[in-house]
Amino acid sequence: GILVGAPLTYRDAAKFRRKRGHGVIYAVGRAALTVLVATVCAELVLMPVSASLFGRVTFAGLLLNFVAIPLMIVVQIAGAALTLVPDLWSTLHRATVFAVSGAASGLIESARLVEIAPWLARTVSPPWWPLMVLYYGALAATVSPRLRRRAVPCAAALLVLMLAGPHALARDAVPPS
């Protein structure tokens, strides 16, 4: 979703910007738009899988990635630095351990957003596999400029059917052959 959908979606979203800037605010806005687009694309691909495996989908990732991505960067860079900083440099070593620990704790604590705003997570019936196949087919068709105009509403309708549709469309409601 991120590798294929994000560049297409970001390019389309960028068309709606009227004026280009080069300041800090423009850079932060562009970075925020990039994170949002990548998150939406990843969620669109993962939602049916989450519904199927866990019987639950969450929209918290749309907000949490604005916190999680910078924290994960700190964890990865400081974690890699720990392998390079010998224990002999105790001040630098302690600071690096503190950075990893703080960022990792921030990642874990940020997941509590669902406890604060439980409406961001929804329990759903596991979708029927033919519906999932149609959905992923429609998503794949959105890559084609020729098919995109019809594929986007089709994928959206299928996603709504999978997540909020009647129980008759759920995997458990279909008797095994």
mmCIF file of C-alpha atoms in Angstrom:
data_model
loop_
_atom_site.group_PDB
_atom_site.id
_atom_site.type_symbol
_atom_site.label_atom_id
_atom_site.label_comp_id
_atom_site.label_asym_id
_atom_site.label_seq_id
_atom_site.Cartn_x
_atom_site.Cartn_y
_atom_site.Cartn_z
ATOM 1 C CA GLY A 1 0.000 0.000 0.000
ATOM 2 C CA ILE A 2 2.757 2.436 0.879
ATOM 3 C CA LEU A 3 5.070 1.611 -2.026
ATOM 4 C CA VAL A 4 2.388 1.581 -4.725
ATOM 5 C CA GLY A 5 -0.510 3.654 -3.419
ATOM 6 C CA ALA A 6 1.271 6.440 -1.581
ATOM 7 C CA PRO A 7 3.135 7.869 -4.605
ATOM 8 C CA LEU A 8 -0.079 7.872 -6.676
ATOM 9 C CA THR A 9 -2.197 9.365 -3.901
ATOM 10 C CA TYR A 10 0.428 11.918 -2.884
ATOM 11 C CA ARG A 11 0.775 13.083 -6.482
ATOM 12 C CA ASP A 12 -3.012 13.512 -6.707
ATOM 13 C CA ALA A 13 -3.175 15.303 -3.330
ATOM 14 C CA ALA A 14 -0.323 17.607 -4.343
ATOM 15 C CA LYS A 15 -2.371 18.871 -7.320
ATOM 16 C CA PHE A 16 -4.724 20.613 -4.905
ATOM 17 C CA ARG A 17 -1.998 22.834 -3.454
ATOM 18 C CA ARG A 18 -2.318 26.279 -4.961
ATOM 19 C CA LYS A 19 0.893 27.915 -3.861
ATOM 20 C CA ARG A 20 4.255 26.336 -3.200
ATOM 21 C CA GLY A 21 6.400 27.554 -0.379
ATOM 22 C CA HIS A 22 9.895 26.820 0.777
ATOM 23 C CA GLY A 23 9.741 27.677 4.460
ATOM 24 C CA VAL A 24 9.611 25.545 7.565
ATOM 25 C CA ILE A 25 5.801 25.562 7.660
ATOM 26 C CA TYR A 26 5.647 24.289 4.087
ATOM 27 C CA ALA A 27 8.167 21.523 4.876
ATOM 28 C CA VAL A 28 6.257 20.443 8.003
ATOM 29 C CA GLY A 29 2.969 20.482 6.090
ATOM 30 C CA ARG A 30 4.440 18.434 3.278
ATOM 31 C CA ALA A 31 5.896 15.915 5.764
ATOM 32 C CA ALA A 32 2.527 15.672 7.549
ATOM 33 C CA LEU A 33 0.740 15.111 4.241
ATOM 34 C CA THR A 34 3.259 12.399 3.334
ATOM 35 C CA VAL A 35 2.741 10.593 6.665
ATOM 36 C CA LEU A 36 -1.043 10.866 6.344
ATOM 37 C CA VAL A 37 -1.090 9.556 2.769
ATOM 38 C CA ALA A 38 1.254 6.658 3.577
ATOM 39 C CA THR A 39 -0.809 5.759 6.654
ATOM 40 C CA VAL A 40 -4.103 5.826 4.752
ATOM 41 C CA CYS A 41 -2.634 3.639 1.984
ATOM 42 C CA ALA A 42 -1.275 1.128 4.499
ATOM 43 C CA GLU A 43 -4.575 1.048 6.406
ATOM 44 C CA LEU A 44 -6.555 0.449 3.206
ATOM 45 C CA VAL A 45 -4.460 -2.621 2.457
ATOM 46 C CA LEU A 46 -4.382 -3.942 6.036
ATOM 47 C CA MET A 47 -7.968 -3.319 7.157
ATOM 48 C CA PRO A 48 -9.507 -6.463 5.618
ATOM 49 C CA VAL A 49 -6.627 -8.557 6.979
ATOM 50 C CA SER A 50 -7.109 -7.094 10.471
ATOM 51 C CA ALA A 51 -10.833 -7.734 10.227
ATOM 52 C CA SER A 52 -10.251 -11.296 9.091
ATOM 53 C CA LEU A 53 -7.565 -12.244 11.609
ATOM 54 C CA PHE A 54 -8.584 -10.209 14.649
ATOM 55 C CA GLY A 55 -12.253 -9.326 14.074
ATOM 56 C CA ARG A 56 -11.286 -5.738 14.750
ATOM 57 C CA VAL A 57 -10.182 -2.689 12.793
ATOM 58 C CA THR A 58 -8.711 0.503 14.133
ATOM 59 C CA PHE A 59 -8.501 4.019 12.815
ATOM 60 C CA ALA A 60 -6.070 5.079 15.542
ATOM 61 C CA GLY A 61 -3.097 4.572 13.215
ATOM 62 C CA LEU A 62 -4.137 7.658 11.272
ATOM 63 C CA LEU A 63 -3.266 9.717 14.355
ATOM 64 C CA LEU A 64 -0.665 7.519 16.018
ATOM 65 C CA ASN A 65 1.742 7.466 13.074
ATOM 66 C CA PHE A 66 2.393 11.169 13.588
ATOM 67 C CA VAL A 67 3.901 10.174 16.942
ATOM 68 C CA ALA A 68 5.082 6.636 16.184
ATOM 69 C CA ILE A 69 7.195 7.388 13.116
ATOM 70 C CA PRO A 70 9.440 10.020 14.790
ATOM 71 C CA LEU A 71 9.735 7.837 17.914
ATOM 72 C CA MET A 72 10.674 4.814 15.808
ATOM 73 C CA ILE A 73 13.357 6.876 14.065
ATOM 74 C CA VAL A 74 14.838 7.708 17.497
ATOM 75 C CA VAL A 75 14.676 4.034 18.548
ATOM 76 C CA GLN A 76 16.409 2.868 15.373
ATOM 77 C CA ILE A 77 19.133 5.519 15.231
ATOM 78 C CA ALA A 78 19.891 5.494 18.953
ATOM 79 C CA GLY A 79 19.721 1.674 18.995
ATOM 80 C CA ALA A 80 22.237 1.513 16.161
ATOM 81 C CA ALA A 81 24.420 4.078 17.975
ATOM 82 C CA LEU A 82 24.436 1.827 21.051
ATOM 83 C CA THR A 83 26.288 -0.802 19.051
ATOM 84 C CA LEU A 84 28.961 1.767 18.173
ATOM 85 C CA VAL A 85 29.331 3.506 21.548
ATOM 86 C CA PRO A 86 31.476 1.505 23.933
ATOM 87 C CA ASP A 87 30.595 1.361 27.622
ATOM 88 C CA LEU A 88 33.775 3.337 28.269
ATOM 89 C CA TRP A 89 32.070 6.541 27.142
ATOM 90 C CA SER A 90 29.557 6.281 29.941
ATOM 91 C CA THR A 91 27.913 9.695 29.507
ATOM 92 C CA LEU A 92 27.239 9.177 25.806
ATOM 93 C CA HIS A 93 26.233 5.559 26.427
ATOM 94 C CA ARG A 94 23.744 6.577 29.161
ATOM 95 C CA ALA A 95 22.263 9.315 26.976
ATOM 96 C CA THR A 96 21.792 6.858 24.112
ATOM 97 C CA VAL A 97 20.159 4.259 26.376
ATOM 98 C CA PHE A 98 17.907 7.010 27.776
ATOM 99 C CA ALA A 99 16.873 8.026 24.225
ATOM 100 C CA VAL A 100 16.051 4.425 23.224
ATOM 101 C CA SER A 101 14.167 3.783 26.454
ATOM 102 C CA GLY A 102 12.183 7.010 26.268
ATOM 103 C CA ALA A 103 11.240 6.582 22.625
ATOM 104 C CA ALA A 104 10.274 2.918 23.095
ATOM 105 C CA SER A 105 8.153 3.835 26.120
ATOM 106 C CA GLY A 106 6.518 6.584 24.076
ATOM 107 C CA LEU A 107 5.669 4.072 21.359
ATOM 108 C CA ILE A 108 4.070 1.694 23.835
ATOM 109 C CA GLU A 109 2.191 4.445 25.680
ATOM 110 C CA SER A 110 0.886 5.983 22.435
ATOM 111 C CA ALA A 111 -1.106 2.787 21.845
ATOM 112 C CA ARG A 112 -3.266 3.790 24.820
ATOM 113 C CA LEU A 113 -5.054 6.217 22.515
ATOM 114 C CA VAL A 114 -7.596 3.451 21.865
ATOM 115 C CA GLU A 115 -8.339 3.356 25.611
ATOM 116 C CA ILE A 116 -8.908 7.125 25.657
ATOM 117 C CA ALA A 117 -10.914 7.122 22.414
ATOM 118 C CA PRO A 118 -12.473 3.641 22.103
ATOM 119 C CA TRP A 119 -14.493 4.733 19.070
ATOM 120 C CA LEU A 120 -11.235 4.570 17.070
ATOM 121 C CA ALA A 121 -11.373 0.750 17.211
ATOM 122 C CA ARG A 122 -14.317 -1.212 15.890
ATOM 123 C CA THR A 123 -15.228 -4.871 16.294
ATOM 124 C CA VAL A 124 -16.293 -6.383 12.968
ATOM 125 C CA SER A 125 -17.246 -9.788 11.625
ATOM 126 C CA PRO A 126 -14.463 -11.493 9.661
ATOM 127 C CA PRO A 127 -15.212 -10.756 5.986
ATOM 128 C CA TRP A 128 -16.124 -13.446 3.494
ATOM 129 C CA TRP A 129 -13.037 -14.295 1.394
ATOM 130 C CA PRO A 130 -14.656 -13.674 -2.052
ATOM 131 C CA LEU A 131 -15.471 -10.155 -0.871
ATOM 132 C CA MET A 132 -11.833 -9.688 0.140
ATOM 133 C CA VAL A 133 -10.649 -10.948 -3.262
ATOM 134 C CA LEU A 134 -12.956 -8.469 -5.022
ATOM 135 C CA TYR A 135 -11.729 -5.668 -2.760
ATOM 136 C CA TYR A 136 -8.057 -6.371 -3.424
ATOM 137 C CA GLY A 137 -8.826 -6.658 -7.151
ATOM 138 C CA ALA A 138 -10.474 -3.243 -7.075
ATOM 139 C CA LEU A 139 -7.512 -1.820 -5.136
ATOM 140 C CA ALA A 140 -5.110 -3.247 -7.713
ATOM 141 C CA ALA A 141 -7.193 -1.676 -10.484
ATOM 142 C CA THR A 142 -6.744 1.771 -8.921
ATOM 143 C CA VAL A 143 -3.119 1.677 -10.065
ATOM 144 C CA SER A 144 -4.250 1.863 -13.695
ATOM 145 C CA PRO A 145 -5.105 5.429 -14.755
ATOM 146 C CA ARG A 146 -7.695 4.007 -17.174
ATOM 147 C CA LEU A 147 -9.498 1.957 -14.497
ATOM 148 C CA ARG A 148 -9.029 4.262 -11.489
ATOM 149 C CA ARG A 149 -12.235 6.269 -11.957
ATOM 150 C CA ARG A 150 -14.385 3.135 -11.587
ATOM 151 C CA ALA A 151 -12.117 1.161 -9.261
ATOM 152 C CA VAL A 152 -11.960 3.708 -6.427
ATOM 153 C CA PRO A 153 -15.726 3.812 -5.741
ATOM 154 C CA CYS A 154 -15.907 0.039 -6.196
ATOM 155 C CA ALA A 155 -13.115 -0.533 -3.638
ATOM 156 C CA ALA A 156 -14.740 1.945 -1.236
ATOM 157 C CA ALA A 157 -18.110 0.190 -1.493
ATOM 158 C CA LEU A 158 -16.517 -3.217 -0.953
ATOM 159 C CA LEU A 159 -14.607 -1.934 2.087
ATOM 160 C CA VAL A 160 -17.824 -0.583 3.602
ATOM 161 C CA LEU A 161 -19.556 -3.929 2.909
ATOM 162 C CA MET A 162 -16.730 -5.814 4.607
ATOM 163 C CA LEU A 163 -16.540 -3.600 7.665
ATOM 164 C CA ALA A 164 -20.121 -2.453 8.199
ATOM 165 C CA GLY A 165 -22.208 -4.641 5.928
ATOM 166 C CA PRO A 166 -24.750 -7.247 6.897
ATOM 167 C CA HIS A 167 -23.676 -10.279 8.879
ATOM 168 C CA ALA A 168 -24.640 -12.405 5.840
ATOM 169 C CA LEU A 169 -21.413 -11.159 4.194
ATOM 170 C CA ALA A 170 -19.255 -12.318 7.097
ATOM 171 C CA ARG A 171 -17.042 -15.375 6.857
ATOM 172 C CA ASP A 172 -18.718 -17.109 9.795
ATOM 173 C CA ALA A 173 -22.185 -16.586 8.314
ATOM 174 C CA VAL A 174 -21.340 -18.580 5.172
ATOM 175 C CA PRO A 175 -21.771 -22.324 5.702
ATOM 176 C CA PRO A 176 -18.679 -24.377 4.797
ATOM 177 C CA SER A 177 -18.931 -26.360 1.543
#
